[in-house]
Short mmCIF file of C-alpha atoms in Angstrom, two decimals:
data_model
loop_
_atom_site.label_atom_id
_atom_site.label_comp_id
_atom_site.label_asym_id
_atom_site.label_seq_id
_atom_site.Cartn_x
_atom_site.Cartn_y
_atom_site.Cartn_z
CA MET A 11 10.89 -82.39 47.98
CA THR A 12 7.72 -84.07 48.75
CA GLY A 13 6.03 -84.43 52.03
CA LEU A 14 4.39 -82.30 54.64
CA THR A 15 6.07 -79.50 56.57
CA THR A 16 5.13 -76.63 58.82
CA HIS A 17 6.54 -73.51 60.23
CA VAL A 18 5.21 -71.45 63.18
CA LEU A 19 6.03 -67.83 63.62
CA ASP A 20 5.12 -65.81 66.71
CA THR A 21 3.98 -62.54 65.16
CA ALA A 22 3.49 -60.78 68.42
CA LEU A 23 7.18 -61.30 69.33
CA GLY A 24 8.35 -61.21 65.69
CA LYS A 25 10.25 -64.49 65.90
CA PRO A 26 9.88 -68.32 65.48
CA ALA A 27 7.60 -70.07 67.88
CA GLU A 28 10.03 -72.44 69.75
CA GLY A 29 8.69 -75.35 71.75
CA LEU A 30 5.10 -75.38 70.36
CA ALA A 31 3.54 -78.83 70.29
CA ILE A 32 1.78 -80.03 67.20
CA ASP A 33 -0.36 -83.24 66.72
CA LEU A 34 -0.93 -84.69 63.23
CA TYR A 35 -4.10 -86.57 62.46
CA ARG A 36 -5.29 -88.41 59.35
CA LEU A 37 -9.18 -88.08 58.84
CA THR A 38 -11.22 -90.85 57.28
CA GLY A 39 -14.87 -90.09 57.46
CA GLU A 40 -15.60 -89.66 61.27
CA THR A 41 -12.37 -91.36 62.23
CA ARG A 42 -9.50 -89.23 63.39
CA GLU A 43 -6.22 -91.22 63.69
CA LYS A 44 -3.34 -89.61 65.43
CA LEU A 45 -0.23 -90.14 63.32
CA LYS A 46 2.39 -88.18 65.16
CA SER A 47 3.26 -85.54 67.78
CA VAL A 48 6.10 -83.10 67.26
CA THR A 49 7.48 -79.89 68.84
CA THR A 50 8.98 -76.90 67.00
CA ASN A 51 12.62 -76.08 67.38
CA SER A 52 14.35 -72.69 67.72
CA ASP A 53 13.54 -71.84 64.09
CA GLY A 54 9.75 -72.71 64.60
CA ARG A 55 10.21 -75.84 62.33
CA VAL A 56 10.26 -79.46 63.13
CA ASP A 57 13.55 -81.26 63.39
CA GLY A 58 14.16 -84.22 61.26
CA GLY A 59 12.58 -83.04 57.98
CA PRO A 60 9.04 -83.39 56.87
CA ILE A 61 6.40 -84.42 59.35
CA LEU A 62 4.97 -86.75 56.88
CA ILE A 63 6.94 -88.36 54.09
CA GLY A 64 7.45 -91.59 52.11
CA GLU A 65 4.87 -94.38 52.47
CA SER A 66 2.94 -92.36 55.19
CA PHE A 67 2.49 -89.41 52.80
CA LYS A 68 -0.85 -90.54 51.23
CA ALA A 69 -3.65 -88.58 49.62
CA GLY A 70 -6.45 -87.74 51.98
CA GLU A 71 -7.70 -85.40 54.59
CA TYR A 72 -5.51 -84.35 57.50
CA GLU A 73 -5.56 -82.08 60.56
CA LEU A 74 -2.56 -80.31 62.32
CA VAL A 75 -3.44 -79.36 65.84
CA PHE A 76 -1.33 -76.50 67.18
CA HIS A 77 -1.18 -76.23 71.08
CA ALA A 78 -0.92 -72.48 70.90
CA GLY A 79 -2.44 -71.83 74.44
CA ALA A 80 0.22 -73.89 76.20
CA TYR A 81 3.05 -72.32 74.23
CA LEU A 82 1.71 -68.71 75.10
CA ARG A 83 1.29 -69.53 78.81
CA ARG A 84 4.86 -70.98 78.93
CA LEU A 85 6.05 -67.64 77.63
CA GLY A 86 4.21 -65.80 80.39
CA VAL A 87 1.53 -64.37 78.13
CA ALA A 88 -1.53 -63.34 80.28
CA LEU A 89 -4.45 -65.14 78.73
CA SER A 90 -8.13 -65.04 79.67
CA GLU A 91 -9.62 -68.30 80.90
CA PRO A 92 -10.60 -69.74 78.72
CA ALA A 93 -8.11 -68.41 76.28
CA PHE A 94 -9.38 -66.84 73.03
CA LEU A 95 -6.97 -69.15 71.21
CA ASP A 96 -5.88 -72.36 72.84
CA ILE A 97 -6.00 -75.25 70.41
CA ILE A 98 -5.77 -74.37 66.76
CA PRO A 99 -6.83 -77.19 64.38
CA ILE A 100 -6.09 -76.67 60.67
CA ARG A 101 -7.71 -79.21 58.32
CA PHE A 102 -6.40 -79.56 54.81
CA GLY A 103 -6.34 -82.08 51.98
CA ILE A 104 -3.41 -83.73 50.30
CA SER A 105 -4.26 -84.68 46.64
CA ASP A 106 -0.83 -84.88 45.03
CA THR A 107 1.60 -87.16 46.72
CA GLN A 108 4.42 -86.09 44.52
CA ALA A 109 4.14 -82.35 45.76
CA HIS A 110 5.34 -80.53 48.81
CA TYR A 111 2.58 -79.36 51.18
CA HIS A 112 3.75 -76.66 53.59
CA VAL A 113 1.20 -75.44 56.22
CA PRO A 114 2.69 -72.49 58.05
CA LEU A 115 1.03 -70.80 61.07
CA LEU A 116 1.39 -67.17 61.90
CA LEU A 117 0.40 -66.86 65.64
CA SER A 118 -0.46 -64.16 68.18
CA PRO A 119 -2.61 -64.45 71.36
CA TYR A 120 -5.64 -63.09 69.46
CA GLY A 121 -5.32 -64.25 65.92
CA TYR A 122 -3.67 -66.63 63.49
CA SER A 123 -3.25 -66.95 59.81
CA THR A 124 -2.30 -69.93 57.57
CA TYR A 125 -1.86 -70.65 53.84
CA ARG A 126 -0.36 -73.30 51.59
CA GLY A 127 3.27 -72.31 51.44
CA SER A 128 6.10 -73.56 49.34
#
């Protein structure tokens, strides 16, 4: 499979992060072009397959913006104001358009981790 996918896990609850909003941007120099907005399903993934695939899946720099604060507030997590983690941007590059790029997010109210998954 080629394309861009993500998966969000709530490590504080030990389960997928359902209903977390994510925006995808393409970066070109100082220009930031919004490509898509999606929301995670009950498995912490995005319905409908890869977020970016086909003609849209081009080499370049991208940013996934995870709306963690809104997700945590909706769950009733007591966050400071401003929240320690609210918006989590992850910038990454796509160099091989024949490959699969998986950018997972492991999330808690006070920390997160990501890596290039498979």
